[in-house]
Amino acid sequence: MLRKFYETVFDVELYCQMADLICRLSEKNNKEQLFWRIQQASLFLEKPGQEMEEDYGFRYPGEVLERLDEKAEVTERQLRALGLSLAETKELQDDGMFIGKQKPSFWKRLKRTLGQSDLYWLGSQYLSGDGQQKELYKKLLDFPAQSVEEMVFILSVLPDDRAVWEAVKGKLDRLLGKDRSFSVYTHTEIYAWLSMHFQARVSGYRKKDIETLKYVLRLPFSYAKAGSTAREKLLEAGYSAEEVMFLSMSLLPRMEAQGALKKNGLTAERMAVETCMLFLGGDGRLLGQAGDLCRQLLKDYRSFDVRLDDTSGIFDRLYELLKVENIHTYCLLLSCDGREELHGDWFLIDLTEPKWQGLYPLLERKCFDKWVFQTLKRKPYTKDEIKAYLSAYKNLTGEEFFTHFWNSAGTDLRQIFQRLAELELVHPVSLLEEYLEEDKGGNREACQKWGFMAEHLKAYMEGLKTPEAVEMLFRMEERASGISRDTLLPMEELLWNSLGIRLQYGRISFSRLDFSRPFLSVEEHQRIFAITERYLFQRYPEQYIPFLVQVLTTEANFSWFPKAEARSVFLQLSGMDKELSGLERLREIYLTEGELEAIRAKEKELEERHLWLEEREKIRAIRKEFDLLVAKTRNTETQFKQLLDYVQRYYTGRRSRKERRFIVKRYLCSLFERKQGMLIVQKEAEALCQLATVLFVKAELDFSELKWILNQVEFKKEAA
C-alpha cells in the first residue's frame, strides 16, 4: 500500500473510514465483490483503525459530509479524502445514504475550496463520472506532474490502456531518471506499484527513449549485475550500484507471481550476496536505509536451495568475501547469524582501534565479554598492544580485565591467562605462592577465594611447558598441602595431566609418559622424576614397576637418566621373580649381544624341554585311553570295528594321530601272535581288513605283516 506517500494531501484514515462506512451500509447484493475491486484499484484503501461511528459518532455518509466540521478541523486533506472516497465507492452507494442536498453541497464545497487546478480534485471528478469525462481525461493526461506520487495517482485514476501509456511513459522516465528527486530507499513501494502495472509494457521494448524506465521496471526479472547494460544505463541515470541492487531484491519477491526471477534460484542467490556485500561492506553508511532488507535476505537465504560456489548458505558465502569494517554491520550480522562461532573472525573486537570501542554500549555485557575473550585468544597481539587493549577495556567497563580470572575459569579465559603469563602480564609463580600461603591448614575462605584462579594455575601448569610451570611444581612439592588430594591444586591431577599418565578402564596407563623438556637441566629432569616416582610408590605401589619399565623403555630419557644407571635398575628388575611387560624390548636396550645370545639359548633349551614333557604327557594320555578301549572291547564281536573307528576318528596334531596308529598296530601284532587262527564273524573280518588297509596305507604295517594278519583269520559261521 502507498498510504505513507499521500498522507500530506489526504486524510487517509478518514478516506478509509468513509469507504468502510459506505460498504457496510450498502444494500447492493454484490457489495463484497465491488469493494474488493475498489481496493485493487485504490492506492491506499485499507481497513481503518477505528470505524466512523467510533471515531466521530456519525452513522451515515451524508451526516459525515454535513457535520464533520463539528467534530474536527476540516482542511483540504479531509475534503480530498471524502471526495475520493465518494468517487471510488459510487457503485456501492444507495439513495438512503444521503438526505436532501448533502452530497451536491459537498461537491460544490470541494470545487470552491480546491479549484480546478488541484490534481486530486480532478481525479475525484473523473472517477465520479459526472458528465465531463473527456475533458477531465485530457486534463489529467496533460497535468504537469512534479512528483512521481502525482504521476502514480494519475495512472491509478486513468484507464490502463495504450493511449495513456504512450502519453505518460516519457514523463515517468524523466521522473525516475534525470529529474528524480526522491530516494530509492523511501519509495520502494512506488517502484513496486509501477513495476507491477507496467513491466509487461517495457518487456521486449527496443526503443531507447525510455531506457531508465525500462531497466528500472525490469530489475526483478533479470540480474543487473556489474558490467551489464542494465547496470550501466541506470548508473548513467543517477542510480548507484547500491540503489540498483536494493530495488532488485526489494521488488523480486513482490513480482514473483508476474514471472520475476525465482526467489530460490541460483541467480537470486547471487543477487542476494551482492546486495549484502554492497551494504554490509565498507563503512555501512546506508544500513540505516537498507538494514531491514539485509536482515530479510540473511533470513531468506540462510540455506541455499542451490549451492552457490560450494557454499550452503549466505552466511558461509559472505564469510568468504566480506570483511566487517564498521560496528553497524557487526551488530546486524551478530543479531542474525545464529551460528556465530563458525564465523568468528567477523565478531572479534579490536579495542586497540577506537572505532570498535563503540560496540560496548550496543551489545549486552555478556556478549561483549564473550567476543573480547575470543579476540584476546585469537589475535597475535604484542605485549604493548595487549596492555593498550586491557587499558581500553577498563576505560569502557570501569573494571580491570584481571577480575575475570577470579570469577570464572572458562576455556577461553584459561587460554588468555596463559597468553598473559607468557607476556609477563600475570605472574603464576607469585599467585601460587600467595595461594599456598593462604591455604595452609585447608582454609575454607581461601578455597572460596581461589576456586577459579586455581583452575587457571592448573591449566598453566598442564604439560609443564615452561620453566615457570616446572618451578610451580617444585614449590608445590615442597609444601605439604601439595600432596593432599583435597586441595584446589591436587598433585596427582597435575602430574597426570603434565606427564601423560592416563587412567584407562580403571587402570593407570604410562604409554604416553614423557619427562623430556628441552628447557630443563639434567638435575631438574631428575627432580621431576623423583617427585613422580615417590608419589606413585606412596599412592599406587602396584603401579611402581610398570612405571619404571616405561621409563627404562624410553631411550630419550638417557639425556637425564644415564644408561649405565638405567641398566643397573633393569638388572634388578629382571632378577625379580615377576613377569615384566616389555621385557624383550628392555633386553635389546640394555644387554650386550653375547648376553642376549646366552639368554636366548637358555630360553630355547627350556622351551624344548617343556615341549618334550608336554608331548610325553600327551602320549601317556593316548595310551591310557587306548588301554581303556581294549579292556572294553576285548573278546567282543565289535573289537575291530571300534579299533577302526578309533584310528579314523579326527585328532588334532599329526604326532597324536601317528601315535594312535602305532599302538593299534602293535596291539594287532601282539594279538595275532597269541591267537593264531582267530575265528571272527564276517562284519568283524570286514572291519579288520579296513583297519589293516589303513595301517598299511599309513606305513604302519608292511605288506608281509598285512598278509600275515589276514592269513590268521577264519570266518565264523553266524547263527541263523
Coordinates of C-alpha atoms in Angstrom, one line a residue, residues 374-566:
Q374 CA 37.7 -14.6 21.7
T375 CA 39.8 -11.6 20.4
L376 CA 42.4 -11.9 23.1
K377 CA 42.6 -15.6 22.5
R378 CA 42.9 -15.5 18.7
K379 CA 44.7 -12.3 17.8
P380 CA 48.6 -12.3 18.0
Y381 CA 48.9 -9.1 19.9
T382 CA 52.3 -7.9 21.2
K383 CA 52.8 -7.1 24.9
D384 CA 52.3 -3.4 24.3
E385 CA 49.2 -4.0 22.2
I386 CA 47.6 -6.2 24.9
K387 CA 48.4 -3.6 27.5
A388 CA 46.6 -1.0 25.4
Y389 CA 43.7 -3.4 24.8
L390 CA 43.3 -4.0 28.5
S391 CA 43.5 -0.3 29.3
A392 CA 40.8 0.4 26.7
Y393 CA 38.7 -2.4 28.3
K394 CA 39.0 -0.8 31.7
N395 CA 38.1 2.7 30.4
L396 CA 34.9 1.3 28.8
T397 CA 33.7 -1.1 31.5
G398 CA 35.2 0.6 34.6
E399 CA 36.7 -2.9 35.6
E400 CA 40.1 -4.4 35.5
F401 CA 40.1 -7.3 33.0
F402 CA 42.0 -9.5 35.5
T403 CA 38.9 -9.7 37.8
H404 CA 37.6 -12.2 35.2
F405 CA 40.2 -14.7 36.3
W406 CA 38.8 -14.6 39.9
N407 CA 35.2 -15.0 38.8
S408 CA 35.4 -17.6 36.0
A409 CA 37.6 -20.3 34.6
G410 CA 36.1 -21.0 31.1
T411 CA 38.2 -22.4 28.3
D412 CA 38.8 -19.0 26.6
L413 CA 39.8 -17.4 29.9
R414 CA 42.3 -20.2 30.7
Q415 CA 44.0 -19.7 27.3
I416 CA 44.0 -15.9 27.8
F417 CA 45.6 -16.4 31.2
Q418 CA 48.4 -18.5 29.7
R419 CA 48.9 -15.9 26.9
L420 CA 49.2 -13.1 29.5
A421 CA 51.6 -15.2 31.6
E422 CA 53.8 -15.7 28.5
L423 CA 54.0 -11.9 28.2
E424 CA 54.6 -11.5 31.9
L425 CA 51.4 -9.6 32.4
V426 CA 50.2 -12.1 35.0
H427 CA 52.6 -13.9 37.3
P428 CA 51.6 -17.5 38.0
V429 CA 54.5 -18.3 40.4
S430 CA 53.7 -15.4 42.6
L431 CA 50.0 -16.2 42.6
L432 CA 50.8 -19.8 43.6
E433 CA 53.0 -18.7 46.5
E434 CA 50.1 -16.5 47.6
Y435 CA 47.6 -19.3 47.4
L436 CA 49.8 -21.8 49.2
E437 CA 50.3 -19.3 52.0
E438 CA 46.6 -18.7 52.4
D439 CA 45.6 -22.3 52.0
K440 CA 47.6 -23.6 55.0
G441 CA 45.5 -25.9 57.1
G442 CA 42.7 -26.2 54.5
N443 CA 41.4 -22.6 54.9
R444 CA 37.8 -22.6 53.7
E445 CA 37.8 -18.9 52.9
A446 CA 40.9 -19.5 50.8
C447 CA 39.1 -22.2 48.8
Q448 CA 36.2 -19.8 48.1
K449 CA 38.5 -17.0 47.1
W450 CA 40.9 -19.1 45.0
G451 CA 38.4 -21.5 43.4
F452 CA 38.6 -20.1 39.8
M453 CA 42.1 -18.8 40.0
A454 CA 43.4 -22.2 41.0
E455 CA 41.8 -23.6 37.7
H456 CA 43.9 -21.0 35.8
L457 CA 47.0 -22.0 37.6
K458 CA 46.4 -25.7 36.9
A459 CA 45.8 -25.0 33.2
Y460 CA 49.0 -23.0 33.1
M461 CA 51.0 -25.9 34.7
E462 CA 49.4 -28.6 32.5
G463 CA 52.1 -30.1 30.3
L464 CA 54.9 -28.3 32.3
K465 CA 55.6 -26.4 29.1
T466 CA 57.5 -23.5 30.7
P467 CA 60.3 -23.1 33.3
E468 CA 57.8 -21.2 35.4
A469 CA 55.3 -24.2 35.3
V470 CA 58.1 -26.5 36.5
E471 CA 59.1 -24.1 39.2
M472 CA 55.5 -24.1 40.4
L473 CA 55.5 -27.9 40.6
F474 CA 58.7 -27.8 42.7
R475 CA 57.3 -25.3 45.1
M476 CA 54.1 -27.3 45.5
E477 CA 56.1 -30.4 46.2
E478 CA 58.0 -28.5 49.0
R479 CA 54.7 -27.8 50.7
A480 CA 52.8 -30.5 52.5
S481 CA 49.5 -29.2 51.1
G482 CA 50.7 -30.1 47.6
I483 CA 50.4 -33.8 48.4
S484 CA 46.8 -33.6 49.6
R485 CA 44.1 -34.8 47.3
D486 CA 41.6 -32.3 48.7
T487 CA 43.5 -29.2 47.8
L488 CA 42.4 -27.0 44.9
L489 CA 45.8 -28.0 43.3
P490 CA 46.0 -31.7 43.8
M491 CA 49.4 -33.1 43.0
E492 CA 48.1 -36.3 41.3
E493 CA 46.0 -34.4 38.8
L494 CA 48.9 -32.1 38.0
L495 CA 51.3 -35.0 37.5
W496 CA 48.9 -37.0 35.4
N497 CA 48.0 -34.1 33.1
S498 CA 51.5 -32.8 32.8
L499 CA 53.4 -36.1 32.1
G500 CA 50.9 -38.0 30.0
I501 CA 49.8 -40.5 32.7
R502 CA 46.3 -41.6 31.9
L503 CA 43.6 -43.6 33.6
Q504 CA 42.0 -46.1 31.2
Y505 CA 39.3 -48.5 32.0
G506 CA 40.1 -48.3 35.7
R507 CA 43.9 -48.8 35.2
I508 CA 46.7 -46.4 35.0
S509 CA 48.5 -46.2 31.6
F510 CA 52.0 -45.0 31.2
S511 CA 52.2 -45.4 27.4
R512 CA 52.4 -41.6 26.8
L513 CA 54.7 -40.9 29.8
D514 CA 57.0 -38.1 28.8
F515 CA 59.6 -36.4 31.0
S516 CA 61.6 -34.7 28.3
R517 CA 61.6 -30.9 28.4
P518 CA 64.3 -29.3 26.3
F519 CA 64.5 -26.2 28.5
L520 CA 65.3 -28.2 31.7
S521 CA 68.6 -29.2 33.1
V522 CA 69.5 -32.8 33.9
E523 CA 69.0 -32.1 37.6
E524 CA 65.6 -30.6 37.0
H525 CA 64.5 -33.6 34.9
Q526 CA 65.7 -35.9 37.7
R527 CA 63.8 -33.9 40.3
I528 CA 60.5 -34.2 38.3
F529 CA 61.2 -38.0 38.0
A530 CA 61.9 -38.3 41.8
I531 CA 58.6 -36.4 42.6
T532 CA 56.6 -38.7 40.3
E533 CA 58.4 -41.9 41.5
R534 CA 57.8 -41.1 45.1
Y535 CA 54.2 -40.2 44.6
L536 CA 53.4 -43.4 42.7
F537 CA 55.3 -45.5 45.2
Q538 CA 53.3 -44.0 48.1
R539 CA 49.9 -43.9 46.5
Y540 CA 49.9 -46.7 43.9
P541 CA 52.7 -49.2 44.9
E542 CA 51.2 -51.8 42.5
Q543 CA 51.9 -49.4 39.6
Y544 CA 55.5 -48.7 40.6
I545 CA 57.2 -51.4 38.5
P546 CA 55.1 -50.7 35.3
F547 CA 56.1 -47.0 35.7
L548 CA 59.8 -47.9 36.0
V549 CA 59.5 -50.2 32.9
Q550 CA 58.1 -47.4 30.8
V551 CA 60.8 -45.0 32.0
L552 CA 63.5 -47.6 31.1
T553 CA 61.9 -48.4 27.7
T554 CA 62.1 -44.7 26.6
E555 CA 65.6 -44.1 25.3
A556 CA 65.0 -40.4 25.1
N557 CA 65.3 -40.4 28.9
F558 CA 69.0 -41.2 28.7
S559 CA 69.6 -37.4 28.4
W560 CA 68.9 -37.2 32.1
F561 CA 69.0 -40.8 33.2
P562 CA 72.4 -42.2 32.4
K563 CA 72.2 -45.5 30.6
A564 CA 74.5 -47.3 33.0
E565 CA 72.3 -46.4 35.9
A566 CA 69.2 -47.4 33.9

